[in-house]
Amino acid sequence: EDGISTRGGEKAREYNHHCGETWSVRRGGVSEALQHGQSGTLPRFLEEPVDAYIIKSNPIKLRCQARPALQIFFKCNGEWVHQSQHMSQEHTDVVTGLKIREVMINVSRQQVEDFHGPEDYWCLCVAWSHLGTSKSRKASVRIAYLRKNFEQDPQGTEVPLNGMIVLHCRPPEGVPVAEVEWLKNEEPLSVGDDGVISQRGDHDLIISEARLSDSGNYTCVASNIVAKRRSATAMIVVYVDGGWGEWSEWSVCSSDCDRQRSRECTAPEPKHGGRLCDGVALAAENCTGGLCTQRVERTSDVALYSGLAAGVVTVVLLIIAVTLYRRSQSEYGVDVIDSSALTGGFQSFSFKTSRQANPLLINSSMQPDLTVSRTYTSPICFQDSIDKELMAEHSLLNPLPDLKTKAFVVSSGATERAEYHVMSHPQTFPRGLAPDYRGVAVGTTLGRRGKNLFTPRVFQTLSRPLHKATAVFGHAGGRLVVPNTGISLLVPHGGIAEDTTWEMYMSIDQEDSSTVPEDGAEIFLSPTVTYGPPGLDLSSPIAMTIAHCAEVAADNWTIRLKRHIQDNKWEEVMSVDEESTSCYCLLEAQRCHLLLEQPGRYALVGEALNQEAAKRLRLAVFGSPDPSNSLGFTLRVYSVDDTPYAFQEVVVGERRRGGRLLEEPKIMLFKGNTFSLQVSIQDVPRLLWSIKPFTTCQEFSFSQVWASNRCPLQCAFSLERYSLSTSQLSCKISVRQVTGEEQILQIYTSVVENEKGVAPFFTQSDCTITSQTGSKAFKIPPSIRQRISATFDTANANGKDWQLLAQKLHIDRNLGYFACQESPSSVILSLWEAQHQDAADLDSLASALEEIGKVQSPREAATLGCSKEDSELTRLG
């Protein structure tokens, strides 16, 4: 009758020891014993706990139900759950008369997060009867989530009619695993229709025979009990190449002894960008075997030749009229200026992916996202515009009392005649021959239509980048540019004394690329640039522009300008955040403009103030076949400072080895948080390609990347295809800083293409003119510049002085530097010229002067006397 000596009693006492509770069965309780199963059965579970997921912070409920059972308790992760956390209820089975016990517990998110074990958080039930115990199944409890970013987004493509479409989709990581469905034009896509559309277990969508109706926007949607995510939309274009229809019947033999037939490109008609038909649509032949001769004069030929003769005469007369008109305008000084004279040294390059022949990428047949479009505008090099006929400048600001006249034609690109010659004068410094030129003595005068004899011989070797520019400047000033490096120098008009010329140079120093500043906390943020010669004597500072790689959006850096003294010693010239009268520094997002008076070697260095300080890295991947293995292909991934000069070094090296750019370079922010940079290759088709083991992930230490300066970091992945028939390679390169930003370089390319890869969009092999002298080098004509300086250098009652000019041009910091200059306005305009060397107009200057012109009293406005034409010119400006 007692029943406590059974295994169930021992288990119960074990639970009592852990939970601090007691329970007993009354001696002699025959009826109760029968109710609890004294008939000799172990507890049988009617309901066992099931696997559950915690969504957000909502706890879940685990439930057990057993018959017959004296008690039921939960055990989680090997530990008994306290009795106070159990919720139990009991009722009697009306059929058997046995008692059924039901127990529930709650499991919170905090409990699951606090558990650290080799497996998931789990719980089970233990039920007791008089004859022993029974255990339920284990139920796992996990926190549900779904990450935001897809591991692989589907990529848009173009396929021919009846071709195969494969869209890859790897959903975000999640618990439980996300289910995937596809949308076409925002409508659910039925998979399995006609056996054409299918979905593999890895969520890829396959259309075995593409139809025109399959064109559209496809989206991969992943969802679980927590959230729903959408991938990037992939645009699929199914195109049809044109085909010729049947030839028509031959026409009747004409009086010209020929006949014709035609056909149309309608079998099928080209659609969705498909190729047009090859060949001719109209055919003709002699219908008498050559025996027939033409006896009638063809009036159509007479009309044709007459029209051509009249057109030639008209063109000749038009050329003569234009020439005479331009000469008369030049003679009398009318306000007609060739605006291209100011913008000839600047070109705009637009990179927009297209289906036809993308010159950047190795495989021009594949089409990336059609919506991607970028335009890059920079002073790549100066184009040789010697043959342009430039008009003389009219006195646009005459008279200009206190800049009250508004006839300032800045938008027309006014300029004076460009000086394309070097003045022959004994006061040329340094004396002698120009060392970097082909033995042409300084002082040689070039004719106005002569060729530029001062071409540096380094340009003749296209495999080497140019890192030095040299030119002879006189009183008119000019500009030097080191092509494709983001480095330029402006010598202001009047900076060199009259009847004196200087042979000046500017170079990027490579020999000390490993040199670092003495302070170990500082790193180079720009190339090291030298300008000279030593002893250069100028009456006003030069303006130098240097590209840098610092992310200056937030105040996380202390950036300084330093000058090289000797050996590895550098001296600080100024901090960009401080006031100085020795030089001026204007820091922009990607470059820095300096006003300097002392020649030497300069560089921007930076010290990170916290771990959020970041510098920009430019990432690029190049590829080329393995010369030692016909089945091999090598991918080379580069990480360099985001300056044009640093990337140009990579381009030149890849050109030598025949590498091709496989993806548009991307920019990544690398933070100063001491974490390394990892480069890995992913999604290589294992059935088609193999890669050496343990090489799929490579790593650069933090110090390597942080202090890389101008030395490119490179890692390579060597792949080998199993068969020569494999012509395509698709994969992606992941570049990420541990606990930082990640960039993905998507590769889809042909490995058998024979075309040599071209250099990136900003590289030009014929970029030979690195300097401009005279007024052509400036956007502001010298006469206008002189009048602006004369107006603003002298203060007046209305406050129209150089400080107001600086304020309107947004150059209103460190004004003490300009106050020390002989002509503050002229120096401000030099800085403005350096800032806007990429732009092709003078809008900002025109707007500033117009605003200043409004700062006046009504009486002054009444006496201004502006003409209607003046106002119109200002509006155009």
PDB file of C-alpha atoms in Angstrom, residues 337-428:
ATOM      1  CA  ILE A 337      35.226  85.193 -76.201  1.00  0.00           C
ATOM      2  CA  ASP A 338      35.827  81.501 -76.975  1.00  0.00           C
ATOM      3  CA  SER A 339      34.708  79.919 -73.718  1.00  0.00           C
ATOM      4  CA  SER A 340      36.604  76.734 -74.486  1.00  0.00           C
ATOM      5  CA  ALA A 341      39.837  78.655 -74.079  1.00  0.00           C
ATOM      6  CA  LEU A 342      39.321  78.488 -70.335  1.00  0.00           C
ATOM      7  CA  THR A 343      38.159  74.897 -70.243  1.00  0.00           C
ATOM      8  CA  GLY A 344      40.414  73.254 -72.794  1.00  0.00           C
ATOM      9  CA  GLY A 345      42.518  71.642 -70.078  1.00  0.00           C
ATOM     10  CA  PHE A 346      39.620  69.895 -68.466  1.00  0.00           C
ATOM     11  CA  GLN A 347      37.706  66.877 -69.682  1.00  0.00           C
ATOM     12  CA  SER A 348      34.643  65.122 -68.331  1.00  0.00           C
ATOM     13  CA  PHE A 349      34.609  61.358 -68.489  1.00  0.00           C
ATOM     14  CA  SER A 350      31.326  59.513 -67.959  1.00  0.00           C
ATOM     15  CA  PHE A 351      31.346  55.854 -66.969  1.00  0.00           C
ATOM     16  CA  LYS A 352      27.976  54.192 -67.518  1.00  0.00           C
ATOM     17  CA  THR A 353      27.604  50.470 -67.805  1.00  0.00           C
ATOM     18  CA  SER A 354      26.077  49.293 -71.041  1.00  0.00           C
ATOM     19  CA  ARG A 355      25.613  46.112 -72.899  1.00  0.00           C
ATOM     20  CA  GLN A 356      27.938  47.143 -75.681  1.00  0.00           C
ATOM     21  CA  ALA A 357      31.656  47.254 -75.045  1.00  0.00           C
ATOM     22  CA  ASN A 358      32.350  48.544 -71.569  1.00  0.00           C
ATOM     23  CA  PRO A 359      36.041  49.419 -71.933  1.00  0.00           C
ATOM     24  CA  LEU A 360      36.764  49.023 -68.223  1.00  0.00           C
ATOM     25  CA  LEU A 361      35.797  45.442 -67.571  1.00  0.00           C
ATOM     26  CA  ILE A 362      37.234  42.205 -68.866  1.00  0.00           C
ATOM     27  CA  ASN A 363      33.853  40.958 -70.078  1.00  0.00           C
ATOM     28  CA  SER A 364      31.951  43.567 -72.015  1.00  0.00           C
ATOM     29  CA  SER A 365      29.019  41.302 -72.756  1.00  0.00           C
ATOM     30  CA  MET A 366      27.706  41.271 -69.205  1.00  0.00           C
ATOM     31  CA  GLN A 367      25.549  44.123 -67.997  1.00  0.00           C
ATOM     32  CA  PRO A 368      25.716  45.324 -64.418  1.00  0.00           C
ATOM     33  CA  ASP A 369      22.931  47.408 -62.894  1.00  0.00           C
ATOM     34  CA  LEU A 370      21.679  49.729 -65.621  1.00  0.00           C
ATOM     35  CA  THR A 371      20.960  52.435 -63.088  1.00  0.00           C
ATOM     36  CA  VAL A 372      24.608  52.855 -62.078  1.00  0.00           C
ATOM     37  CA  SER A 373      26.150  55.960 -63.576  1.00  0.00           C
ATOM     38  CA  ARG A 374      29.107  58.002 -62.455  1.00  0.00           C
ATOM     39  CA  THR A 375      30.786  61.017 -63.953  1.00  0.00           C
ATOM     40  CA  TYR A 376      34.366  61.872 -63.088  1.00  0.00           C
ATOM     41  CA  THR A 377      35.647  65.358 -63.805  1.00  0.00           C
ATOM     42  CA  SER A 378      39.209  66.350 -63.010  1.00  0.00           C
ATOM     43  CA  PRO A 379      42.139  68.252 -64.524  1.00  0.00           C
ATOM     44  CA  ILE A 380      43.524  65.126 -66.141  1.00  0.00           C
ATOM     45  CA  CYS A 381      45.940  66.994 -68.327  1.00  0.00           C
ATOM     46  CA  PHE A 382      46.064  70.071 -70.485  1.00  0.00           C
ATOM     47  CA  GLN A 383      45.027  69.464 -74.065  1.00  0.00           C
ATOM     48  CA  ASP A 384      47.065  71.119 -76.785  1.00  0.00           C
ATOM     49  CA  SER A 385      44.808  73.968 -77.838  1.00  0.00           C
ATOM     50  CA  ILE A 386      47.455  75.959 -79.715  1.00  0.00           C
ATOM     51  CA  ASP A 387      45.444  75.863 -82.919  1.00  0.00           C
ATOM     52  CA  LYS A 388      42.492  77.691 -81.340  1.00  0.00           C
ATOM     53  CA  GLU A 389      41.886  81.197 -82.584  1.00  0.00           C
ATOM     54  CA  LEU A 390      41.384  83.199 -79.359  1.00  0.00           C
ATOM     55  CA  MET A 391      39.691  86.578 -79.259  1.00  0.00           C
ATOM     56  CA  ALA A 392      41.224  89.543 -77.493  1.00  0.00           C
ATOM     57  CA  GLU A 393      39.546  90.578 -74.275  1.00  0.00           C
ATOM     58  CA  HIS A 394      37.360  93.623 -74.230  1.00  0.00           C
ATOM     59  CA  SER A 395      37.569  95.846 -71.187  1.00  0.00           C
ATOM     60  CA  LEU A 396      34.625  94.265 -69.366  1.00  0.00           C
ATOM     61  CA  LEU A 397      35.066  96.254 -66.192  1.00  0.00           C
ATOM     62  CA  ASN A 398      35.848  99.635 -67.702  1.00  0.00           C
ATOM     63  CA  PRO A 399      35.043 101.845 -65.970  1.00  0.00           C
ATOM     64  CA  LEU A 400      34.978 100.006 -62.612  1.00  0.00           C
ATOM     65  CA  PRO A 401      34.632 102.593 -59.822  1.00  0.00           C
ATOM     66  CA  ASP A 402      34.131 100.622 -56.626  1.00  0.00           C
ATOM     67  CA  LEU A 403      32.915  97.632 -58.718  1.00  0.00           C
ATOM     68  CA  LYS A 404      29.575  99.380 -59.281  1.00  0.00           C
ATOM     69  CA  THR A 405      29.152  98.327 -62.900  1.00  0.00           C
ATOM     70  CA  LYS A 406      27.683  94.866 -63.206  1.00  0.00           C
ATOM     71  CA  ALA A 407      28.959  94.126 -66.703  1.00  0.00           C
ATOM     72  CA  PHE A 408      31.105  91.174 -65.589  1.00  0.00           C
ATOM     73  CA  VAL A 409      30.958  88.509 -68.269  1.00  0.00           C
ATOM     74  CA  VAL A 410      32.286  85.619 -66.248  1.00  0.00           C
ATOM     75  CA  SER A 411      30.108  82.896 -67.677  1.00  0.00           C
ATOM     76  CA  SER A 412      31.387  83.388 -71.176  1.00  0.00           C
ATOM     77  CA  GLY A 413      34.832  82.172 -70.143  1.00  0.00           C
ATOM     78  CA  ALA A 414      36.617  85.443 -70.909  1.00  0.00           C
ATOM     79  CA  THR A 415      40.328  85.200 -71.424  1.00  0.00           C
ATOM     80  CA  GLU A 416      43.205  87.021 -72.966  1.00  0.00           C
ATOM     81  CA  ARG A 417      45.363  85.598 -75.708  1.00  0.00           C
ATOM     82  CA  ALA A 418      47.205  82.604 -74.299  1.00  0.00           C
ATOM     83  CA  GLU A 419      50.979  82.823 -74.155  1.00  0.00           C
ATOM     84  CA  TYR A 420      52.377  79.638 -75.700  1.00  0.00           C
ATOM     85  CA  HIS A 421      55.966  80.809 -75.812  1.00  0.00           C
ATOM     86  CA  VAL A 422      58.823  81.093 -73.366  1.00  0.00           C
ATOM     87  CA  MET A 423      60.231  84.594 -73.228  1.00  0.00           C
ATOM     88  CA  SER A 424      63.742  84.824 -74.507  1.00  0.00           C
ATOM     89  CA  HIS A 425      65.444  86.796 -71.823  1.00  0.00           C
ATOM     90  CA  PRO A 426      68.815  86.550 -70.112  1.00  0.00           C
ATOM     91  CA  GLN A 427      67.167  86.573 -66.636  1.00  0.00           C
ATOM     92  CA  THR A 428      65.962  82.969 -66.696  1.00  0.00           C
TER      93      THR A 428
END
